[in-house]
Amino acid sequence: MAKDGEKSDWKEFLWNPRTREFLGRTASSWGLIFLFYLIFYTCLAGMFALTMYVMLQTLDEHRPTWQDRLSTPGLVIRPRADDTFEIVYTKEDTESWDLYAQTLDKFLQPYNDSLQAQKNHECAPDKYFIQEDSGEVKNNPKRSCQFNRTVLQSCSGIDDRYYGYREGQPCIIIKLNRVIGLLPGKDNQAPYVTCAAKKDDADKIGELIYFPPNGTINPMYFPYYGKKAQVNYSQPLVAVKFLNITHNEDVNIECKINAENIPVGGERDKFAGRVSFKLRINSKN
Amino acid sequence: MGDKDDRSPKKKKGATKDMDDLKKEVPITEHKMSVEEVCRKFQTDVVQGLTNAKAAEFLLRDGPNALTPPPTTPEWVKFCRQLFGGFSILLWTGAILCFLAYAIQAATEDEPAGDNLYLGIVLTAVVVITGCFSYFQEAKSSKIMESFKNMVPQQALVIREGEKVQINAEEVVAGDLIEVKGGDRIPADIRVTSAHGCKVDNSSLTGESEPQSRSPDCTHDNPLETRNVAFFSTNCVEGTARGIVICTGDRTVMGRIATLTSGLETGKTPIAREIEHFIHIITGVAVFLGVTFFILAIILGYTWLEAVIFLIGIIVANVPEGLLATVTVCLTLTAKRMAKKNCLVKNLEAVETLGSTSTICSDKTGTLTQNRMTVAHMWFDNQIHEADTTEDQSGAAFDKSSVTWLSLSRVAALCNRAQFKAGQDSVSILKRDVAGDASESALLKCIELSCGSVRMMRDKNKKVAEIPFNSTNKYQLSVHETEDPNDNRYLLVMKGAPERILDRCSTIMLQGKEQPMDEEMKEAFQNAYMELGGLGERVLGFCHVLLPEDQYPKGFAFDTDDVNFQTDNLCFVGLISMIDPPRAAVPDAVGKCRSAGIKVIMVTGDHPITAKAIAKGVGIISEGNETVEDIAARLNIPVSQVNPRDAKACVIHGSDLKDLSQDQMDDILRNHTEIVFARTSPQQKLIIVEGCQRLGAIVAVTGDGVNDSPALKKADIGVAMGISGSDVSKQAADMILLDDNFASIVTGVEEGRLIFDNLKKSIAYTLTSNIPEITPFLFFIIVNIPLPLGTITILCIDLGTDMVPAISLAYEAAESDIMKRQPRNPARDKLVNERLISIAYGQIGMIQALGGFFAYFVILAENGFLPSQLVGIRLNWDDRSLNDLEDSYGQQWTYEQRKIVEFTCHTAFFVSIVVVQWADLIICKTRRNSVFQQGMKNKILIFGLFEETALAAFLSYCPGMDVALRMYPLKPTWWFCAFPYSFLIFVYDEARKLILRRNPGGWVEKETYY
């Protein structure tokens, strides 16, 4: 008997024809409560918008309020292999490395000398390219220094369209993450990138060659003034070419940035100031 | 509505039938048989008793003479109930999903993130710890009972094969011939075969406060009222008796009541029902949201694993993990507070039940009354004098200078066998123990109080002869020497039933002078007798005579068996009437109950007249209210002509109750506000309680006797008496009044109502933070922003910062006089209703969520990620291999760097919730009043504010927290992000309450007063 009662109770709760109530409320009651919540939420949204507006007013247009989380800039390699930080290919199998070459092609496109010459300024090397604002008057837009693709020489993809992948001497391009105002290196001592094999693989890595020489990053590319002020900024790159790496074996490599004023990244972050990846070149010979 | 149907489940038909059988009256017939028939029935002998062989056989057949202990739930079942009840199921689901997610990750990924594993472990720990906590709280309160258990094994004196042997009471079998004497506990139901001045105290069985004499003759058809049956576990007060055991163990009258009691299914306590209702709501919301977003996530293209993780997040955010523990703590605190006020709560949930109570069925003896006969009135010099019946002798005294009074007191003192037990000189007279029957003790104490030492008086007037009271004479007399050593006359004093005494008198003493008893005086006597009797008092008449010296010279041998002296033509001195007077605090307490909208019904085994008199005395029948009989008497018309609707009050006799149909019963309970049930049996008490419950009342029953225990158990809350209460009644009760004082119930009601209000506040406070916990997840899923608040931080709120403030609300003082309003209607006034949800979720919670989101946006923006960039960023943001994610300023972030910012956001969101919860705590202090009216007197609450802030700061700044809980230090300014929102909450709610107060019954009250 209880079930029948419950059923009709439910029906009546849903729509009570006697009191003309839907879900326990009349139309006007629903209307009022909707109106109330509409006004209430509108006011709340207004309040939220107001506080957000005030907050956004306090922000600087060109430099974020806090940068303490970026004290050690990240290091990133190209070509980037999907999710795994692995570059694995077979020398003889064109398809297995073609994608890497294409990625690098695309990545280096903006660095074509012609484009650089068109957009960017030729700076005086070996010193920071500082473009101060004079007080309230902003010195914008700021100019950027050229980084020509040709600097990467045999890793530029100009002479060797396949970046050495076909020969089993692949190029890896390393870049330092952009951080506004960062001045790496001290006393105009240029920061440089070094790569090394991880402990067990030391004998497998073979000879490396860096472009530009010694893997240095010229200080003229610093500081970075942010994408609004420095629209055409070209991030400096370092290419590493593995000349005689052991084939058919996993080689774990770690590259890191060497600059006195860049703190070593925390234990947890594997990509702050360093980058590790696995390189495996299979060869059928 | 469903609840009521649940009470009589159909599937238990067999059991129900059994219970109905038990509810019927006692089937004993042996009292109507002759001793020989009884002997034949039990194959025993009235002199020799049973043979040992027969006894052993019967013992084997019937089992030991002991009550089967009520079935107890095994400890592990109780523990599991705590472990899997309430929200636990939901949290277990969450934990299992966590482990499942981790297992999937472990199987598919090389380096699975431990997050899900840890969360699973944390959730499991939460469930187990809160389960253990509730279990131990419950175990602690049920342990109280063990101290009451009577561990001393009982002995019984039986006669077997003609020899008296002392055996364990458990070995007594039906047919045993046993002997009891004053002070013994009767070991089984016995048919008395011979008795010498034997009196038993049946109060725990029938509620009658005076000892009843036992004799071999059947005096009544009802086995409970006949004199020749003595009952198991009642006490023999004086004299000796021999009898044949007719029932043992569970088959005894007491055993039947105990079985009836333990077989009764009790409904859930009101607060348990409320909490269940509340859990249903929250679980419903959690499951609905969880499933919706699970499906939504799948549709939006998330993987199964991600969808499962979302589901976990939504469950964790929705369940107020700490709330049930908070409720337990709040109830425990109240239970402790009540224990200090002499209300011991056995079952924690019963703390609140008294607050919801709308009907109290109170036993009379011992609860409303002092359970002690006391002289109430005297009639002498043709005038009724009132004696002081208060417990502390604060009442008015009467004129003690009359010579008649001196004579009356002398008669009362001399014709009295009661005496104080030795060694009580330091105890106040009223509290001293007396050897003797109730009315003689009352007289003794009265005389001792007003005239000084009775012993001295008795020493001066040496007793020469005595005829004790017997039911045929209905008087008691004794002959004494006079005080004056020169006066050799003897003084004969007599007391007894007034009409019998009057018959023997020819003169009456007025102002110390003997005057002939004329018709006028006789009528005055009749009027006084009627008046005192009408007050429900037991009246005794007193007379004396100085025996003429010439007929009864010194040394006259008085023969009390064959009376050889004058026992008529005596001089009537006066009447003394006695009653078991109400306790001093009771009328006030009844009044308070009434103003609190609670109906007080008296249910007693005592006589209707006495019951009515006490009911009038304590205000259960209030002044000016009449019963049908009163109206009939006033208008001088027959009872049948009175419209029963005219009478607000009624007194119903147990024998009438038997013939009432259920409808008639409901009619009585519904249409009379002041009801007294007299001469009720235990089964009828149960029926009365059930009747009240059928009408939707939440019923409290108070009682001390075994006869009350079925009703105590059936009631929503049974209140037993700590001092006078029997063990069975304490066992059946939920609450024990340590001082036996009805007034303590009022404290209970007050505390119960307060805790209900405060639990509402506590729940409103806790539920509010659910919205800022859920919304981050929803936005994370729908608009793909980085997660604003993590599951760990949610647990930090629910189990960390919210706990102490929520508990502190239990200490909040009442907003108004809670004893002036009606009891809550369990069908309508829910603990958690839609208005509370509307306020907590729809309004305050939303403001809180905005506060949290504001802090979140501030941190991301100040770190370089402007709000406009955030929408849709999630896929890249959570991509572990993407280590050069660009922010709004063109800077590039590694995965870990931006995750640190995200976790800083979680911390800030968490801190913001703490900040907005400050305001929430302050507004939850009151439901109607302004905080400025209520004040900030709750020190625990202030401590709670500081404690949650300190805890939040600790979690944020303590080194190592980044590794342990992934919480990061905040810049000081980020603490202030939520301040405007906190302020808004306070202002908004103060405004709401202002309108609510200004506009009673208005829209705001209807929609937002929870």
PDB file of C-alpha atoms in Angstrom, chain A residues 1-2 6 9 25 29 32-33 36-37 40-41 44-45 47-49 51-53 55-56 58-76 78 80-85 175-181 224-228 235 268-272, chain B residues 1-2 5 10 834 837-839 841-844 846-847 850-851 853-854 857-859 861-864 866-867 869 879-897 900-901 904 962-964 966 968-969 971 973-974 980-981 984 988 1003 1007-1008:
ATOM      1  CA  MET A   1       0.000   0.000   0.000  1.00  0.00           C
ATOM      2  CA  ALA A   2       2.890   2.255   0.778  1.00  0.00           C
ATOM      3  CA  GLU A   6       4.395   7.024  -2.614  1.00  0.00           C
ATOM      4  CA  ASP A   9       2.816  11.476  -3.588  1.00  0.00           C
ATOM      5  CA  ARG A  25       5.938  25.700  -5.632  1.00  0.00           C
ATOM      6  CA  SER A  29       6.741  31.352  -6.130  1.00  0.00           C
ATOM      7  CA  LEU A  32      10.049  35.105  -7.357  1.00  0.00           C
ATOM      8  CA  ILE A  33      12.831  32.744  -6.401  1.00  0.00           C
ATOM      9  CA  PHE A  36      15.826  36.676  -6.629  1.00  0.00           C
ATOM     10  CA  TYR A  37      18.611  34.412  -7.780  1.00  0.00           C
ATOM     11  CA  PHE A  40      21.609  37.973  -6.664  1.00  0.00           C
ATOM     12  CA  TYR A  41      23.900  36.326  -9.181  1.00  0.00           C
ATOM     13  CA  LEU A  44      27.677  38.796  -7.550  1.00  0.00           C
ATOM     14  CA  ALA A  45      28.947  38.747 -11.104  1.00  0.00           C
ATOM     15  CA  MET A  47      31.166  42.333  -7.735  1.00  0.00           C
ATOM     16  CA  PHE A  48      33.453  39.703  -9.205  1.00  0.00           C
ATOM     17  CA  ALA A  49      33.988  41.722 -12.346  1.00  0.00           C
ATOM     18  CA  THR A  51      37.398  42.974  -8.170  1.00  0.00           C
ATOM     19  CA  MET A  52      38.899  41.398 -11.275  1.00  0.00           C
ATOM     20  CA  TYR A  53      39.025  44.765 -12.955  1.00  0.00           C
ATOM     21  CA  MET A  55      43.217  43.438  -9.905  1.00  0.00           C
ATOM     22  CA  LEU A  56      43.994  43.700 -13.611  1.00  0.00           C
ATOM     23  CA  THR A  58      47.394  46.631 -10.688  1.00  0.00           C
ATOM     24  CA  LEU A  59      49.251  44.495 -13.233  1.00  0.00           C
ATOM     25  CA  ASP A  60      52.156  45.780 -15.260  1.00  0.00           C
ATOM     26  CA  GLU A  61      51.669  45.454 -18.985  1.00  0.00           C
ATOM     27  CA  HIS A  62      55.134  44.322 -19.745  1.00  0.00           C
ATOM     28  CA  ARG A  63      56.358  42.373 -16.818  1.00  0.00           C
ATOM     29  CA  PRO A  64      54.464  40.022 -14.503  1.00  0.00           C
ATOM     30  CA  THR A  65      54.343  40.864 -10.819  1.00  0.00           C
ATOM     31  CA  TRP A  66      56.145  37.711  -9.731  1.00  0.00           C
ATOM     32  CA  GLN A  67      58.862  35.788 -11.515  1.00  0.00           C
ATOM     33  CA  ASP A  68      60.312  33.855  -8.606  1.00  0.00           C
ATOM     34  CA  ARG A  69      59.093  30.547 -10.010  1.00  0.00           C
ATOM     35  CA  LEU A  70      61.129  31.150 -13.165  1.00  0.00           C
ATOM     36  CA  SER A  71      64.498  31.784 -11.532  1.00  0.00           C
ATOM     37  CA  THR A  72      65.845  28.710 -13.308  1.00  0.00           C
ATOM     38  CA  PRO A  73      64.604  28.878 -16.888  1.00  0.00           C
ATOM     39  CA  GLY A  74      63.654  25.645 -18.542  1.00  0.00           C
ATOM     40  CA  LEU A  75      65.630  23.962 -21.288  1.00  0.00           C
ATOM     41  CA  VAL A  76      63.841  22.407 -24.209  1.00  0.00           C
ATOM     42  CA  ARG A  78      63.914  20.035 -30.708  1.00  0.00           C
ATOM     43  CA  ARG A  80      60.307  17.089 -29.783  1.00  0.00           C
ATOM     44  CA  ALA A  81      59.163  13.526 -29.795  1.00  0.00           C
ATOM     45  CA  ASP A  82      55.588  13.269 -28.665  1.00  0.00           C
ATOM     46  CA  ASP A  83      55.302  12.505 -24.955  1.00  0.00           C
ATOM     47  CA  THR A  84      58.348  10.453 -24.258  1.00  0.00           C
ATOM     48  CA  PHE A  85      61.563  12.484 -24.456  1.00  0.00           C
ATOM     49  CA  LYS A 175      66.735  26.368 -26.480  1.00  0.00           C
ATOM     50  CA  LEU A 176      66.525  28.244 -23.224  1.00  0.00           C
ATOM     51  CA  ASN A 177      63.007  29.252 -22.139  1.00  0.00           C
ATOM     52  CA  ARG A 178      62.210  32.911 -22.406  1.00  0.00           C
ATOM     53  CA  VAL A 179      62.046  34.771 -19.106  1.00  0.00           C
ATOM     54  CA  ILE A 180      61.481  38.498 -19.059  1.00  0.00           C
ATOM     55  CA  GLY A 181      64.467  40.444 -17.817  1.00  0.00           C
ATOM     56  CA  TYR A 224      63.923  39.654 -23.119  1.00  0.00           C
ATOM     57  CA  TYR A 225      61.339  42.406 -22.814  1.00  0.00           C
ATOM     58  CA  GLY A 226      58.152  40.387 -23.236  1.00  0.00           C
ATOM     59  CA  LYS A 227      56.048  39.675 -26.270  1.00  0.00           C
ATOM     60  CA  LYS A 228      54.255  42.972 -26.253  1.00  0.00           C
ATOM     61  CA  GLN A 235      65.130  33.002 -29.147  1.00  0.00           C
ATOM     62  CA  ARG A 268      61.631  17.639  -8.798  1.00  0.00           C
ATOM     63  CA  ASP A 269      61.851  19.699 -11.968  1.00  0.00           C
ATOM     64  CA  LYS A 270      63.764  17.747 -14.618  1.00  0.00           C
ATOM     65  CA  PHE A 271      63.592  20.569 -17.130  1.00  0.00           C
ATOM     66  CA  ALA A 272      64.727  23.632 -15.232  1.00  0.00           C
TER      67      ALA A 272
ATOM     68  CA  MET B   1       4.863   8.600   6.553  1.00  0.00           C
ATOM     69  CA  GLY B   2       6.957   5.725   5.381  1.00  0.00           C
ATOM     70  CA  ASP B   5       4.620   1.774   8.031  1.00  0.00           C
ATOM     71  CA  LYS B  10       4.730  -7.595   7.367  1.00  0.00           C
ATOM     72  CA  GLU B 834      15.700  23.279   1.294  1.00  0.00           C
ATOM     73  CA  ILE B 837      20.588  24.273   1.237  1.00  0.00           C
ATOM     74  CA  SER B 838      19.456  27.387  -0.604  1.00  0.00           C
ATOM     75  CA  ILE B 839      21.372  29.639   1.771  1.00  0.00           C
ATOM     76  CA  TYR B 841      24.769  26.292  -1.485  1.00  0.00           C
ATOM     77  CA  GLY B 842      22.936  28.938  -3.464  1.00  0.00           C
ATOM     78  CA  GLN B 843      23.993  32.095  -1.718  1.00  0.00           C
ATOM     79  CA  ILE B 844      26.836  32.077   0.781  1.00  0.00           C
ATOM     80  CA  MET B 846      28.541  31.050  -4.258  1.00  0.00           C
ATOM     81  CA  ILE B 847      30.084  34.153  -2.724  1.00  0.00           C
ATOM     82  CA  LEU B 850      33.917  33.673  -6.122  1.00  0.00           C
ATOM     83  CA  GLY B 851      36.324  34.632  -3.333  1.00  0.00           C
ATOM     84  CA  PHE B 853      38.306  31.978  -7.757  1.00  0.00           C
ATOM     85  CA  PHE B 854      39.376  35.575  -7.333  1.00  0.00           C
ATOM     86  CA  PHE B 857      42.958  34.427 -10.858  1.00  0.00           C
ATOM     87  CA  VAL B 858      45.077  36.898  -8.926  1.00  0.00           C
ATOM     88  CA  ILE B 859      47.889  34.404  -8.477  1.00  0.00           C
ATOM     89  CA  ALA B 861      47.682  36.754 -13.384  1.00  0.00           C
ATOM     90  CA  GLU B 862      50.458  37.997 -11.168  1.00  0.00           C
ATOM     91  CA  ASN B 863      52.587  35.105 -12.338  1.00  0.00           C
ATOM     92  CA  GLY B 864      51.951  35.889 -15.961  1.00  0.00           C
ATOM     93  CA  LEU B 866      46.044  36.395 -17.498  1.00  0.00           C
ATOM     94  CA  PRO B 867      42.456  35.143 -17.142  1.00  0.00           C
ATOM     95  CA  GLN B 869      44.494  33.044 -21.657  1.00  0.00           C
ATOM     96  CA  ASP B 879      50.984  18.040 -20.713  1.00  0.00           C
ATOM     97  CA  ARG B 880      54.057  16.692 -18.967  1.00  0.00           C
ATOM     98  CA  SER B 881      56.186  16.824 -22.099  1.00  0.00           C
ATOM     99  CA  LEU B 882      55.413  20.438 -22.830  1.00  0.00           C
ATOM    100  CA  ASN B 883      58.128  22.357 -21.073  1.00  0.00           C
ATOM    101  CA  ASP B 884      57.956  25.662 -22.874  1.00  0.00           C
ATOM    102  CA  LEU B 885      54.343  26.714 -22.365  1.00  0.00           C
ATOM    103  CA  GLU B 886      54.023  30.397 -23.107  1.00  0.00           C
ATOM    104  CA  ASP B 887      52.245  32.729 -20.733  1.00  0.00           C
ATOM    105  CA  SER B 888      50.538  36.032 -21.520  1.00  0.00           C
ATOM    106  CA  TYR B 889      53.856  37.895 -21.364  1.00  0.00           C
ATOM    107  CA  GLY B 890      55.722  35.545 -23.694  1.00  0.00           C
ATOM    108  CA  GLN B 891      57.662  33.803 -20.972  1.00  0.00           C
ATOM    109  CA  GLN B 892      58.007  30.034 -21.183  1.00  0.00           C
ATOM    110  CA  TRP B 893      57.249  27.621 -18.387  1.00  0.00           C
ATOM    111  CA  THR B 894      58.266  24.071 -17.721  1.00  0.00           C
ATOM    112  CA  TYR B 895      55.624  21.616 -16.558  1.00  0.00           C
ATOM    113  CA  GLU B 896      56.849  21.613 -13.001  1.00  0.00           C
ATOM    114  CA  GLN B 897      57.163  25.388 -12.804  1.00  0.00           C
ATOM    115  CA  ILE B 900      54.017  24.875  -8.609  1.00  0.00           C
ATOM    116  CA  VAL B 901      51.999  27.938  -9.548  1.00  0.00           C
ATOM    117  CA  THR B 904      50.123  27.745  -5.018  1.00  0.00           C
ATOM    118  CA  ASP B 962      55.421  21.370  -0.672  1.00  0.00           C
ATOM    119  CA  VAL B 963      56.522  17.753  -0.679  1.00  0.00           C
ATOM    120  CA  ALA B 964      53.970  16.365   1.778  1.00  0.00           C
ATOM    121  CA  ARG B 966      51.907  20.126  -2.267  1.00  0.00           C
ATOM    122  CA  TYR B 968      53.203  26.346  -1.122  1.00  0.00           C
ATOM    123  CA  PRO B 969      53.904  29.543   0.792  1.00  0.00           C
ATOM    124  CA  LYS B 971      52.752  36.042  -0.701  1.00  0.00           C
ATOM    125  CA  THR B 973      48.971  40.002  -0.227  1.00  0.00           C
ATOM    126  CA  TRP B 974      47.295  36.862  -1.493  1.00  0.00           C
ATOM    127  CA  PRO B 980      36.064  41.698   0.188  1.00  0.00           C
ATOM    128  CA  TYR B 981      34.067  38.517  -0.277  1.00  0.00           C
ATOM    129  CA  LEU B 984      30.251  40.783   1.561  1.00  0.00           C
ATOM    130  CA  TYR B 988      24.678  40.271   3.012  1.00  0.00           C
ATOM    131  CA  TRP B1003       9.115  36.207   1.804  1.00  0.00           C
ATOM    132  CA  GLU B1007      12.637  31.324   1.632  1.00  0.00           C
ATOM    133  CA  THR B1008      15.704  31.687   3.796  1.00  0.00           C
TER     134      THR B1008
END
